[in-house]
């Protein structure tokens, strides 16, 4: 999928170059604009016959440039150059939306009655856009260290200086301006060709930002980098003495790739915590701190969430149940499983598929398994999302909207900055798209596999839809209502969640 993103980004830049060269046809359709002395922007002036065509062309040029930047997979330390190129695209859109009042250099009567705000905005957008594209060319050429890129950069800079000099001299502005635009279009084609031959390995997602002094969890927590079982053998003791976080490169469970983020805390009977939709390990800090006094508490981040890398396959109910089994202790030890929201489906599937592994089940605010058909495009979209999460567009969207949305929904800061990454944004969207498919799989699993005879506690905050009540009846569970606690009981009422476990 990442290879295809490179191709799509390259196509967007080629379209940008073609649309930016629409002025070539304007030399024949708009004879009132002087080819030697008139700006290319004068073709889109309000008093010209083809103004709408060239204005639309400018807007589409800017949008295509923005799309190209958004689709480029992230490469470390290249963001200033792509940001400058995105600014060029945005300013080109502004120039198309606010045209000149008249042909400033070709029409001797232009400007005698004063310039409108749109005229001034267009002129400013064109100047700033030229500066932005030159900055982008310099920054990206410095990162790429390619002679061809530097050649186009210097030629464009020379044409820009010639344009400024011609304007000061009052002669030849049109020729110099057209040479400048030609070099910009040629450079955009070069960018497209460079993306087409780029190696897939060139794009990498920058690692999550970890706050100083914090590596997942409260004091005493330890971070593992694999989802392999923390126990090996019937006695529950590890077969080796290597640190829990030392197995770099182990596969993070079904469908995973790279190193998963797992936090192990305390000692005693095992409690495994799985977060809800788009949840992270640190949402359970307060619960884990209470349980770690007498339990061995395991928290983890599903693929793409928290500090775990993305998975190349869409999330499924059976993969998540297998992930829980991989994190559980070896038989005959049993695990107390705490799940929240949609993860309650994973926990119930784990209980039905691995009944001998479960000691107790605590379901916090379980999600409803509504009778809805899976979205037909969900699996295809989920296959694209990991690659899209590594693009500059997803990164910019996550940086702008992720932290505020997280604080609004949970009331907590993001200590490691994970919700400001495109990877987490893509994983959250993927989990949301997979919900209907997981619900359908769980309904079928309920018909095929009986629920084990284990104690179950369902915690809910109000339960307006009656989902928690119906689930508690179906599983013969104890239903604890905490209507005054509000949403996210693990944050608002951690003591109640810990009490349900103990």
Tab-separated table of C-alpha atoms in Angstrom:
chain	number	residue	atom	x	y	z
A	1	UNK	CA	0.000	0.000	0.000
A	2	UNK	CA	2.844	2.378	0.750
A	3	UNK	CA	4.181	1.831	-2.752
A	4	UNK	CA	0.804	2.899	-4.107
A	5	UNK	CA	0.864	6.007	-1.949
A	6	UNK	CA	4.146	7.022	-3.560
A	7	UNK	CA	2.499	6.586	-6.971
A	8	UNK	CA	-0.580	8.581	-5.967
A	9	UNK	CA	1.554	11.393	-4.541
A	10	UNK	CA	3.638	11.441	-7.728
A	11	UNK	CA	0.486	11.617	-9.860
A	12	UNK	CA	-0.760	14.529	-7.756
A	13	UNK	CA	2.457	16.472	-8.368
A	14	UNK	CA	2.321	15.762	-12.092
A	15	UNK	CA	-1.251	17.067	-12.155
A	16	UNK	CA	-0.015	20.118	-10.245
A	17	UNK	CA	2.671	20.754	-12.850
A	18	UNK	CA	0.206	20.368	-15.735
A	19	UNK	CA	-2.397	22.674	-14.189
A	20	UNK	CA	0.282	25.207	-13.260
A	21	UNK	CA	1.208	25.312	-16.951
A	22	UNK	CA	-2.308	26.199	-18.118
A	23	UNK	CA	-1.003	29.680	-18.841
A	24	UNK	CA	0.602	28.316	-22.034
A	25	UNK	CA	-2.807	28.102	-23.724
A	26	UNK	CA	-3.701	31.538	-22.374
A	27	UNK	CA	-1.136	33.132	-24.639
A	28	UNK	CA	-3.478	32.402	-27.535
A	29	UNK	CA	-6.881	32.819	-25.878
A	30	UNK	CA	-6.190	36.132	-24.108
A	31	UNK	CA	-4.313	38.420	-26.549
A	32	UNK	CA	-4.973	41.472	-24.363
A	33	UNK	CA	-2.316	40.241	-21.913
A	34	UNK	CA	1.129	41.173	-23.194
A	35	UNK	CA	3.367	38.090	-23.451
A	36	UNK	CA	6.509	40.131	-22.928
A	37	UNK	CA	5.408	42.623	-20.312
A	38	UNK	CA	2.354	41.069	-18.624
A	39	UNK	CA	2.214	38.775	-15.609
A	40	UNK	CA	0.767	35.299	-16.097
A	41	UNK	CA	-1.659	36.123	-13.261
A	42	UNK	CA	-3.261	38.727	-15.504
A	43	UNK	CA	-4.872	35.914	-17.512
A	44	UNK	CA	-7.196	35.334	-14.528
A	45	UNK	CA	-8.003	39.019	-13.937
A	46	UNK	CA	-11.701	39.794	-13.536
A	47	UNK	CA	-11.917	41.780	-16.770
A	48	UNK	CA	-10.399	39.031	-18.939
A	49	UNK	CA	-12.616	36.700	-21.040
A	50	UNK	CA	-11.293	33.414	-19.631
A	51	UNK	CA	-10.969	34.525	-16.006
A	52	UNK	CA	-13.081	31.686	-14.561
A	53	UNK	CA	-11.131	29.019	-16.407
A	54	UNK	CA	-7.747	30.232	-15.149
A	55	UNK	CA	-9.046	30.888	-11.643
A	56	UNK	CA	-10.364	27.340	-11.437
A	57	UNK	CA	-7.035	26.138	-12.786
A	58	UNK	CA	-5.206	27.980	-9.991
A	59	UNK	CA	-7.466	26.517	-7.310
A	60	UNK	CA	-7.080	22.986	-8.685
A	61	UNK	CA	-3.307	23.498	-8.896
A	62	UNK	CA	-3.136	24.355	-5.217
A	63	UNK	CA	-5.437	21.495	-4.193
A	64	UNK	CA	-3.427	18.985	-6.226
A	65	UNK	CA	-0.219	20.213	-4.574
A	66	UNK	CA	-1.786	19.886	-1.117
A	67	UNK	CA	-2.988	16.365	-1.971
A	68	UNK	CA	0.486	15.402	-3.137
A	69	UNK	CA	2.090	16.611	0.085
A	70	UNK	CA	-0.586	14.905	2.185
A	71	UNK	CA	-0.012	11.549	0.459
A	72	UNK	CA	3.781	11.553	0.708
A	73	UNK	CA	4.883	9.005	3.341
A	74	UNK	CA	6.776	10.598	6.174
A	75	UNK	CA	10.548	10.709	5.962
A	76	UNK	CA	12.537	11.833	8.982
A	77	UNK	CA	13.708	15.456	9.003
A	78	UNK	CA	12.026	16.354	5.695
A	79	UNK	CA	8.974	18.017	7.244
A	80	UNK	CA	10.135	21.677	6.797
A	81	UNK	CA	10.427	21.247	3.025
A	82	UNK	CA	7.058	19.535	2.628
A	83	UNK	CA	5.459	22.107	4.922
A	84	UNK	CA	6.779	24.905	2.704
A	85	UNK	CA	5.453	23.105	-0.388
A	86	UNK	CA	2.054	22.742	1.301
A	87	UNK	CA	2.115	26.489	2.005
A	88	UNK	CA	2.753	27.071	-1.709
A	89	UNK	CA	-0.314	24.969	-2.550
A	90	UNK	CA	-2.482	26.811	-0.036
A	91	UNK	CA	-1.350	30.233	-1.280
A	92	UNK	CA	-2.044	29.159	-4.854
A	93	UNK	CA	-5.615	28.327	-3.838
A	94	UNK	CA	-5.919	31.774	-2.229
A	95	UNK	CA	-4.610	33.417	-5.412
A	96	UNK	CA	-7.259	31.589	-7.445
A	97	UNK	CA	-10.063	32.594	-5.114
A	98	UNK	CA	-9.069	36.273	-5.076
A	99	UNK	CA	-8.166	37.378	-8.637
A	100	UNK	CA	-6.700	40.637	-9.862
A	101	UNK	CA	-9.162	43.389	-10.747
A	102	UNK	CA	-7.508	43.915	-14.116
A	103	UNK	CA	-4.315	43.225	-16.075
A	104	UNK	CA	-1.922	45.231	-13.897
A	105	UNK	CA	0.903	45.603	-16.441
A	106	UNK	CA	-0.861	45.022	-19.763
A	107	UNK	CA	-3.717	47.471	-19.173
A	108	UNK	CA	-2.565	51.118	-18.771
A	109	UNK	CA	-5.908	52.036	-17.165
A	110	UNK	CA	-5.626	49.366	-14.472
A	111	UNK	CA	-5.265	50.705	-10.950
A	112	UNK	CA	-6.434	54.264	-11.582
A	113	UNK	CA	-9.517	53.767	-9.427
A	114	UNK	CA	-7.673	51.981	-6.655
A	115	UNK	CA	-7.215	48.285	-5.963
A	116	UNK	CA	-9.777	46.085	-4.228
A	117	UNK	CA	-8.995	43.840	-1.268
A	118	UNK	CA	-9.094	40.794	-3.576
A	119	UNK	CA	-6.510	42.423	-5.866
A	120	UNK	CA	-4.170	43.042	-2.931
A	121	UNK	CA	-4.771	39.542	-1.529
A	122	UNK	CA	-3.912	38.006	-4.900
A	123	UNK	CA	-0.679	39.971	-5.203
A	124	UNK	CA	0.366	39.068	-1.649
A	125	UNK	CA	-0.510	35.395	-2.149
A	126	UNK	CA	1.566	35.229	-5.339
A	127	UNK	CA	4.621	36.795	-3.691
A	128	UNK	CA	4.373	34.602	-0.598
A	129	UNK	CA	3.717	31.526	-2.754
A	130	UNK	CA	6.878	32.177	-4.745
A	131	UNK	CA	8.866	32.492	-1.520
A	132	UNK	CA	7.285	29.289	-0.170
A	133	UNK	CA	8.114	27.184	-3.228
A	134	UNK	CA	11.700	28.494	-3.275
A	135	UNK	CA	12.081	27.601	0.413
A	136	UNK	CA	10.657	24.148	-0.312
A	137	UNK	CA	13.088	23.625	-3.178
A	138	UNK	CA	16.078	24.654	-1.075
A	139	UNK	CA	15.103	22.566	1.969
A	140	UNK	CA	14.227	19.419	0.043
A	141	UNK	CA	17.290	19.711	-2.187
A	142	UNK	CA	19.453	19.999	0.928
A	143	UNK	CA	17.898	16.801	2.321
A	144	UNK	CA	18.008	14.863	-0.958
A	145	UNK	CA	21.511	16.030	-1.933
A	146	UNK	CA	20.617	15.539	-5.596
A	147	UNK	CA	22.335	17.555	-8.302
A	148	UNK	CA	19.227	17.686	-10.481
A	149	UNK	CA	17.153	19.147	-7.666
A	150	UNK	CA	19.782	21.785	-6.942
A	151	UNK	CA	20.008	22.612	-10.665
A	152	UNK	CA	16.261	23.280	-10.889
A	153	UNK	CA	16.416	25.216	-7.630
A	154	UNK	CA	19.157	27.544	-8.829
A	155	UNK	CA	17.492	28.038	-12.210
A	156	UNK	CA	14.198	28.907	-10.508
A	157	UNK	CA	15.959	31.297	-8.155
A	158	UNK	CA	17.698	32.925	-11.109
A	159	UNK	CA	14.399	33.326	-12.971
A	160	UNK	CA	12.857	34.859	-9.846
A	161	UNK	CA	15.662	37.393	-9.575
A	162	UNK	CA	15.293	38.187	-13.269
A	163	UNK	CA	11.562	38.780	-12.742
A	164	UNK	CA	12.252	41.175	-9.883
A	165	UNK	CA	14.940	42.949	-11.902
A	166	UNK	CA	12.696	43.202	-14.964
A	167	UNK	CA	9.918	44.703	-12.876
A	168	UNK	CA	12.318	47.274	-11.462
A	169	UNK	CA	13.575	48.076	-14.981
A	170	UNK	CA	10.036	48.164	-16.404
A	171	UNK	CA	10.731	45.793	-19.292
A	172	UNK	CA	10.635	42.001	-19.906
A	173	UNK	CA	8.625	41.030	-16.825
A	174	UNK	CA	6.389	38.639	-18.771
A	175	UNK	CA	9.276	36.653	-20.231
A	176	UNK	CA	11.057	36.297	-16.891
A	177	UNK	CA	7.841	35.362	-15.066
A	178	UNK	CA	7.042	32.668	-17.608
A	179	UNK	CA	10.550	31.248	-17.281
A	180	UNK	CA	10.114	31.140	-13.518
A	181	UNK	CA	6.794	29.273	-13.717
A	182	UNK	CA	8.264	26.856	-16.243
A	183	UNK	CA	11.116	25.935	-13.878
A	184	UNK	CA	8.676	25.442	-10.986
A	185	UNK	CA	6.603	23.066	-13.125
A	186	UNK	CA	9.717	21.169	-14.189
A	187	UNK	CA	10.796	20.839	-10.550
A	188	UNK	CA	7.360	19.456	-9.604
A	189	UNK	CA	7.729	16.826	-12.315
A	190	UNK	CA	11.162	16.009	-10.901
A	191	UNK	CA	9.612	15.564	-7.434
A	192	UNK	CA	7.056	13.188	-8.944
A	193	UNK	CA	9.739	11.137	-10.691
A	194	UNK	CA	11.767	10.997	-7.494
A	195	UNK	CA	8.769	9.624	-5.611
A	196	UNK	CA	8.152	7.013	-8.292
A	197	UNK	CA	11.643	5.591	-7.868
A	198	UNK	CA	11.726	5.992	-4.088
A	199	UNK	CA	12.424	2.916	-2.003
A	200	UNK	CA	9.563	1.768	0.222
A	201	UNK	CA	11.954	1.698	3.139
A	202	UNK	CA	12.619	5.406	2.794
A	203	UNK	CA	9.356	6.285	4.480
A	204	UNK	CA	9.326	5.672	8.193
A	205	UNK	CA	7.035	6.735	10.953
A	206	UNK	CA	8.829	8.792	13.533
A	207	UNK	CA	8.706	7.116	16.921
A	208	UNK	CA	6.216	8.336	19.490
A	209	UNK	CA	7.380	11.144	21.690
A	210	UNK	CA	7.971	9.842	25.224
A	211	UNK	CA	7.840	12.311	28.041
A	212	UNK	CA	11.054	12.505	30.103
A	213	UNK	CA	11.107	10.084	32.970
A	214	UNK	CA	8.089	8.125	31.718
A	215	UNK	CA	8.227	4.777	29.927
A	216	UNK	CA	4.674	3.538	30.281
A	217	UNK	CA	2.893	3.328	33.600
A	218	UNK	CA	3.394	4.514	37.113
A	219	UNK	CA	6.347	3.779	39.353
A	220	UNK	CA	7.410	0.167	39.304
A	221	UNK	CA	6.046	-0.527	35.824
A	222	UNK	CA	8.243	-2.372	33.369
A	223	UNK	CA	8.007	-2.215	29.607
A	224	UNK	CA	8.174	-5.300	27.423
A	225	UNK	CA	8.693	-5.121	23.674
A	226	UNK	CA	6.955	-8.308	22.654
A	227	UNK	CA	3.612	-9.981	23.093
A	228	UNK	CA	5.097	-13.386	23.797
A	229	UNK	CA	3.712	-14.965	26.984
A	230	UNK	CA	5.320	-13.550	30.091
A	231	UNK	CA	5.364	-17.071	31.546
A	232	UNK	CA	6.789	-20.291	30.185
A	233	UNK	CA	6.031	-23.486	31.996
A	234	UNK	CA	3.455	-24.753	34.436
A	235	UNK	CA	5.026	-23.086	37.431
A	236	UNK	CA	4.585	-19.613	35.937
A	237	UNK	CA	8.317	-18.794	36.019
A	238	UNK	CA	10.122	-17.420	33.010
A	239	UNK	CA	12.526	-19.818	31.364
A	240	UNK	CA	15.292	-17.226	31.323
A	241	UNK	CA	16.368	-14.233	33.348
A	242	UNK	CA	16.448	-11.698	30.557
A	243	UNK	CA	14.677	-8.393	31.234
A	244	UNK	CA	11.040	-8.238	30.179
A	245	UNK	CA	11.772	-5.456	27.701
A	246	UNK	CA	14.792	-7.058	26.047
A	247	UNK	CA	13.195	-9.087	23.264
A	248	UNK	CA	13.384	-6.405	20.580
A	249	UNK	CA	12.101	-7.624	17.250
A	250	UNK	CA	9.621	-10.198	18.490
A	251	UNK	CA	6.292	-10.234	16.685
A	252	UNK	CA	3.527	-8.505	18.675
A	253	UNK	CA	0.953	-11.254	18.370
A	254	UNK	CA	-1.459	-12.073	15.539
A	255	UNK	CA	-1.257	-9.688	12.619
A	256	UNK	CA	1.449	-7.626	14.266
A	257	UNK	CA	4.776	-6.419	13.009
A	258	UNK	CA	7.696	-5.046	15.001
A	259	UNK	CA	7.783	-4.515	18.746
A	260	UNK	CA	4.592	-4.155	20.772
A	261	UNK	CA	4.299	-2.103	23.937
A	262	UNK	CA	3.474	-4.095	27.070
A	263	UNK	CA	3.598	-2.876	30.678
A	264	UNK	CA	4.048	-5.406	33.512
A	265	UNK	CA	3.577	-4.236	37.077
A	266	UNK	CA	3.489	-5.851	40.529
A	267	UNK	CA	3.501	-9.497	41.605
A	268	UNK	CA	0.830	-12.042	42.433
A	269	UNK	CA	-2.252	-13.381	40.635
A	270	UNK	CA	-2.351	-12.207	37.051
A	271	UNK	CA	-4.658	-9.393	35.897
A	272	UNK	CA	-4.699	-8.571	32.178
A	273	UNK	CA	-6.177	-5.202	31.134
A	274	UNK	CA	-7.294	-4.422	27.590
A	275	UNK	CA	-8.350	-0.864	26.734
A	276	UNK	CA	-11.379	0.207	24.724
A	277	UNK	CA	-11.603	1.748	21.275
A	278	UNK	CA	-8.436	3.775	20.569
A	279	UNK	CA	-7.390	3.434	24.223
A	280	UNK	CA	-3.832	3.498	25.544
A	281	UNK	CA	-2.052	1.904	28.469
A	282	UNK	CA	-1.820	5.088	30.542
A	283	UNK	CA	-5.623	5.406	30.774
A	284	UNK	CA	-5.414	2.558	33.298
A	285	UNK	CA	-2.632	3.956	35.484
A	286	UNK	CA	-4.913	4.548	38.490
A	287	UNK	CA	-6.492	1.076	38.275
A	288	UNK	CA	-3.130	-0.638	37.796
A	289	UNK	CA	-1.613	1.210	40.743
A	290	UNK	CA	-4.331	-0.149	43.047
A	291	UNK	CA	-4.185	-3.688	41.693
A	292	UNK	CA	-0.372	-3.919	41.618
A	293	UNK	CA	-0.293	-4.046	45.432
A	294	UNK	CA	-1.282	-7.711	45.347
A	295	UNK	CA	-1.446	-8.663	41.666
A	296	UNK	CA	0.720	-8.926	38.596
A	297	UNK	CA	-0.910	-6.408	36.253
A	298	UNK	CA	-0.323	-6.543	32.497
A	299	UNK	CA	-1.354	-3.731	30.172
A	300	UNK	CA	-0.640	-3.484	26.464
A	301	UNK	CA	-1.301	-1.382	23.379
A	302	UNK	CA	-2.958	-2.998	20.405
A	303	UNK	CA	-1.265	-2.577	16.994
A	304	UNK	CA	-1.001	1.069	16.006
A	305	UNK	CA	-2.218	2.379	19.359
A	306	UNK	CA	-0.183	3.791	22.210
A	307	UNK	CA	3.460	2.924	21.647
A	308	UNK	CA	2.854	-0.195	19.531
A	309	UNK	CA	3.635	-0.254	15.786
A	310	UNK	CA	0.976	-0.720	13.122
A	311	UNK	CA	-0.163	-4.098	11.843
A	312	UNK	CA	-0.320	-4.859	8.102
A	313	UNK	CA	-3.719	-6.575	8.413
A	314	UNK	CA	-7.123	-5.278	9.575
A	315	UNK	CA	-8.129	-6.002	13.193
A	316	UNK	CA	-10.430	-8.981	13.749
A	317	UNK	CA	-12.160	-10.465	16.762
A	318	UNK	CA	-10.207	-13.726	16.557
A	319	UNK	CA	-6.848	-11.956	16.277
A	320	UNK	CA	-7.601	-9.907	19.386
A	321	UNK	CA	-8.703	-13.003	21.302
A	322	UNK	CA	-5.472	-14.709	20.272
A	323	UNK	CA	-3.508	-11.653	21.418
A	324	UNK	CA	-5.083	-11.953	24.866
A	325	UNK	CA	-4.220	-15.645	24.939
A	326	UNK	CA	-0.600	-14.846	24.064
A	327	UNK	CA	-0.374	-12.455	27.008
A	328	UNK	CA	-2.016	-14.826	29.479
A	329	UNK	CA	-0.001	-17.148	31.769
A	330	UNK	CA	0.505	-20.764	30.807
A	331	UNK	CA	-1.955	-23.420	31.980
A	332	UNK	CA	-2.845	-24.277	34.735
A	333	UNK	CA	-2.523	-20.646	35.799
A	334	UNK	CA	-5.513	-18.481	35.069
A	335	UNK	CA	-5.932	-14.809	34.360
A	336	UNK	CA	-8.410	-12.185	35.523
A	337	UNK	CA	-9.339	-10.210	32.443
A	338	UNK	CA	-10.462	-6.566	32.603
A	339	UNK	CA	-11.869	-5.083	29.380
A	340	UNK	CA	-13.435	-1.771	28.408
A	341	UNK	CA	-15.865	-0.811	25.660
A	342	UNK	CA	-15.316	-2.665	22.395
A	343	UNK	CA	-12.514	-4.673	24.030
A	344	UNK	CA	-15.264	-6.434	26.020
A	345	UNK	CA	-16.025	-8.267	22.775
A	346	UNK	CA	-12.409	-9.436	22.594
A	347	UNK	CA	-12.600	-10.548	26.217
A	348	UNK	CA	-15.822	-12.503	25.718
A	349	UNK	CA	-14.387	-14.178	22.612
A	350	UNK	CA	-11.269	-15.085	24.611
A	351	UNK	CA	-13.460	-16.579	27.345
A	352	UNK	CA	-15.400	-18.725	24.884
A	353	UNK	CA	-12.316	-19.848	22.922
A	354	UNK	CA	-9.978	-20.348	25.915
A	355	UNK	CA	-12.239	-21.205	28.861
A	356	UNK	CA	-9.505	-22.908	30.922
A	357	UNK	CA	-7.358	-19.766	30.915
A	358	UNK	CA	-9.895	-17.481	32.583
A	359	UNK	CA	-10.393	-17.003	36.330
A	360	UNK	CA	-12.642	-13.924	36.346
A	361	UNK	CA	-14.008	-11.452	33.826
A	362	UNK	CA	-14.630	-7.759	34.509
A	363	UNK	CA	-16.398	-5.877	31.713
A	364	UNK	CA	-16.317	-2.083	32.029
A	365	UNK	CA	-18.938	-0.180	30.012
A	366	UNK	CA	-19.342	-2.935	27.386
A	367	UNK	CA	-20.279	-1.830	23.868
A	368	UNK	CA	-23.496	-2.985	22.218
A	369	UNK	CA	-23.328	-5.690	19.561
A	370	UNK	CA	-25.935	-4.061	17.338
A	371	UNK	CA	-27.503	-6.081	14.518
A	372	UNK	CA	-25.772	-4.253	11.696
A	373	UNK	CA	-24.112	-5.649	8.611
A	374	UNK	CA	-20.341	-5.085	8.292
A	375	UNK	CA	-19.397	-2.153	6.109
A	376	UNK	CA	-18.537	-3.469	2.614
A	377	UNK	CA	-15.494	-1.221	2.267
A	378	UNK	CA	-14.199	-1.708	5.823
A	379	UNK	CA	-11.553	-4.357	5.133
A	380	UNK	CA	-10.211	-2.556	2.063
A	381	UNK	CA	-10.022	0.726	3.957
A	382	UNK	CA	-8.320	-0.970	6.905
A	383	UNK	CA	-5.613	-2.294	4.601
A	384	UNK	CA	-4.863	1.249	3.431
A	385	UNK	CA	-4.951	2.885	6.854
A	386	UNK	CA	-1.504	1.793	8.167
A	387	UNK	CA	0.153	3.318	5.103
A	388	UNK	CA	-2.038	6.419	5.244
A	389	UNK	CA	-1.112	6.840	8.902
A	390	UNK	CA	2.519	7.305	7.846
A	391	UNK	CA	1.767	10.198	5.511
A	392	UNK	CA	2.305	13.883	6.171
A	393	UNK	CA	-1.422	14.537	5.810
A	394	UNK	CA	-2.366	12.114	8.588
A	395	UNK	CA	0.440	13.449	10.757
A	396	UNK	CA	-0.708	17.056	10.332
A	397	UNK	CA	-4.334	16.127	11.078
A	398	UNK	CA	-3.325	14.146	14.155
A	399	UNK	CA	-1.065	16.907	15.475
A	400	UNK	CA	-3.865	19.460	15.127
A	401	UNK	CA	-6.871	17.434	16.280
A	402	UNK	CA	-5.519	14.477	18.263
A	403	UNK	CA	-4.379	16.027	21.578
A	404	UNK	CA	-7.397	18.390	21.897
A	405	UNK	CA	-9.832	15.567	21.090
A	406	UNK	CA	-8.144	13.278	23.617
A	407	UNK	CA	-8.317	15.888	26.361
A	408	UNK	CA	-11.942	16.660	25.506
A	409	UNK	CA	-12.991	12.996	25.674
A	410	UNK	CA	-10.931	11.878	28.666
A	411	UNK	CA	-10.032	15.056	30.506
A	412	UNK	CA	-6.406	13.908	30.604
A	413	UNK	CA	-3.236	15.166	28.931
A	414	UNK	CA	-1.337	12.922	26.571
A	415	UNK	CA	1.928	12.269	28.478
A	416	UNK	CA	3.742	10.567	25.595
A	417	UNK	CA	2.192	12.472	22.702
A	418	UNK	CA	0.842	9.317	21.078
A	419	UNK	CA	-2.433	10.928	20.008
A	420	UNK	CA	-0.496	13.450	17.962
A	421	UNK	CA	0.759	10.768	15.546
A	422	UNK	CA	-0.857	9.682	12.303
A	423	UNK	CA	-0.200	6.056	13.265
A	424	UNK	CA	-2.610	6.221	16.212
A	425	UNK	CA	-5.178	8.167	14.193
A	426	UNK	CA	-5.148	5.495	11.481
A	427	UNK	CA	-5.367	2.668	14.024
A	428	UNK	CA	-8.314	4.328	15.775
A	429	UNK	CA	-10.182	4.714	12.479
A	430	UNK	CA	-9.361	1.103	11.612
A	431	UNK	CA	-10.767	-0.175	14.897
A	432	UNK	CA	-13.935	1.860	14.385
A	433	UNK	CA	-14.399	0.492	10.853
A	434	UNK	CA	-13.868	-3.085	12.097
A	435	UNK	CA	-16.517	-2.819	14.836
A	436	UNK	CA	-19.418	-4.204	12.806
A	437	UNK	CA	-17.391	-7.155	11.568
A	438	UNK	CA	-16.254	-7.959	15.112
A	439	UNK	CA	-19.821	-7.732	16.398
A	440	UNK	CA	-21.027	-10.129	13.694
A	441	UNK	CA	-18.214	-12.580	14.524
A	442	UNK	CA	-19.098	-12.414	18.218
A	443	UNK	CA	-22.772	-13.146	17.538
A	444	UNK	CA	-21.774	-16.235	15.537
A	445	UNK	CA	-19.302	-17.280	18.230
A	446	UNK	CA	-22.026	-17.092	20.880
A	447	UNK	CA	-24.001	-19.670	18.901
A	448	UNK	CA	-21.033	-21.992	18.516
A	449	UNK	CA	-19.162	-21.787	21.829
A	450	UNK	CA	-20.709	-21.812	25.317
A	451	UNK	CA	-19.603	-19.293	27.918
A	452	UNK	CA	-17.491	-20.857	30.711
A	453	UNK	CA	-18.649	-21.027	34.304
A	454	UNK	CA	-16.554	-18.146	35.641
A	455	UNK	CA	-17.559	-15.140	37.754
A	456	UNK	CA	-18.352	-12.070	35.650
A	457	UNK	CA	-18.861	-8.481	36.760
A	458	UNK	CA	-20.324	-5.848	34.468
A	459	UNK	CA	-19.707	-2.205	35.383
A	460	UNK	CA	-21.748	0.518	33.707
A	461	UNK	CA	-22.374	4.227	34.101
A	462	UNK	CA	-26.088	4.708	33.498
A	463	UNK	CA	-26.581	2.169	30.678
A	464	UNK	CA	-29.164	4.208	28.699
A	465	UNK	CA	-29.369	1.602	25.917
A	466	UNK	CA	-29.679	-1.343	28.256
A	467	UNK	CA	-26.673	-3.090	26.650
A	468	UNK	CA	-24.903	-3.743	29.945
A	469	UNK	CA	-28.084	-5.081	31.531
A	470	UNK	CA	-28.763	-7.491	28.677
A	471	UNK	CA	-25.148	-8.678	28.627
A	472	UNK	CA	-25.154	-9.221	32.390
A	473	UNK	CA	-28.314	-11.336	32.079
A	474	UNK	CA	-26.870	-13.349	29.175
A	475	UNK	CA	-23.633	-14.111	31.063
A	476	UNK	CA	-25.288	-14.532	34.490
A	477	UNK	CA	-23.069	-11.705	35.675
A	478	UNK	CA	-23.224	-9.276	38.543
A	479	UNK	CA	-24.215	-5.854	37.239
A	480	UNK	CA	-22.792	-2.873	39.131
A	481	UNK	CA	-24.226	0.532	38.207
A	482	UNK	CA	-22.265	3.711	38.877
A	483	UNK	CA	-24.512	6.425	37.397
A	484	UNK	CA	-22.738	9.296	39.133
A	485	UNK	CA	-19.278	8.343	37.921
A	486	UNK	CA	-19.823	9.392	34.298
A	487	UNK	CA	-18.095	7.895	31.277
A	488	UNK	CA	-14.659	6.238	31.364
A	489	UNK	CA	-14.970	4.494	34.707
A	490	UNK	CA	-11.282	3.556	34.686
A	491	UNK	CA	-10.557	7.293	34.947
A	492	UNK	CA	-13.499	8.490	37.038
A	493	UNK	CA	-13.939	5.520	39.387
A	494	UNK	CA	-10.714	3.460	39.397
A	495	UNK	CA	-11.387	2.181	42.907
A	496	UNK	CA	-14.670	0.593	41.752
A	497	UNK	CA	-12.920	-1.162	38.872
A	498	UNK	CA	-10.166	-2.427	41.167
A	499	UNK	CA	-12.752	-3.603	43.708
A	500	UNK	CA	-14.542	-5.625	41.007
A	501	UNK	CA	-11.283	-7.476	40.386
A	502	UNK	CA	-10.407	-8.148	44.009
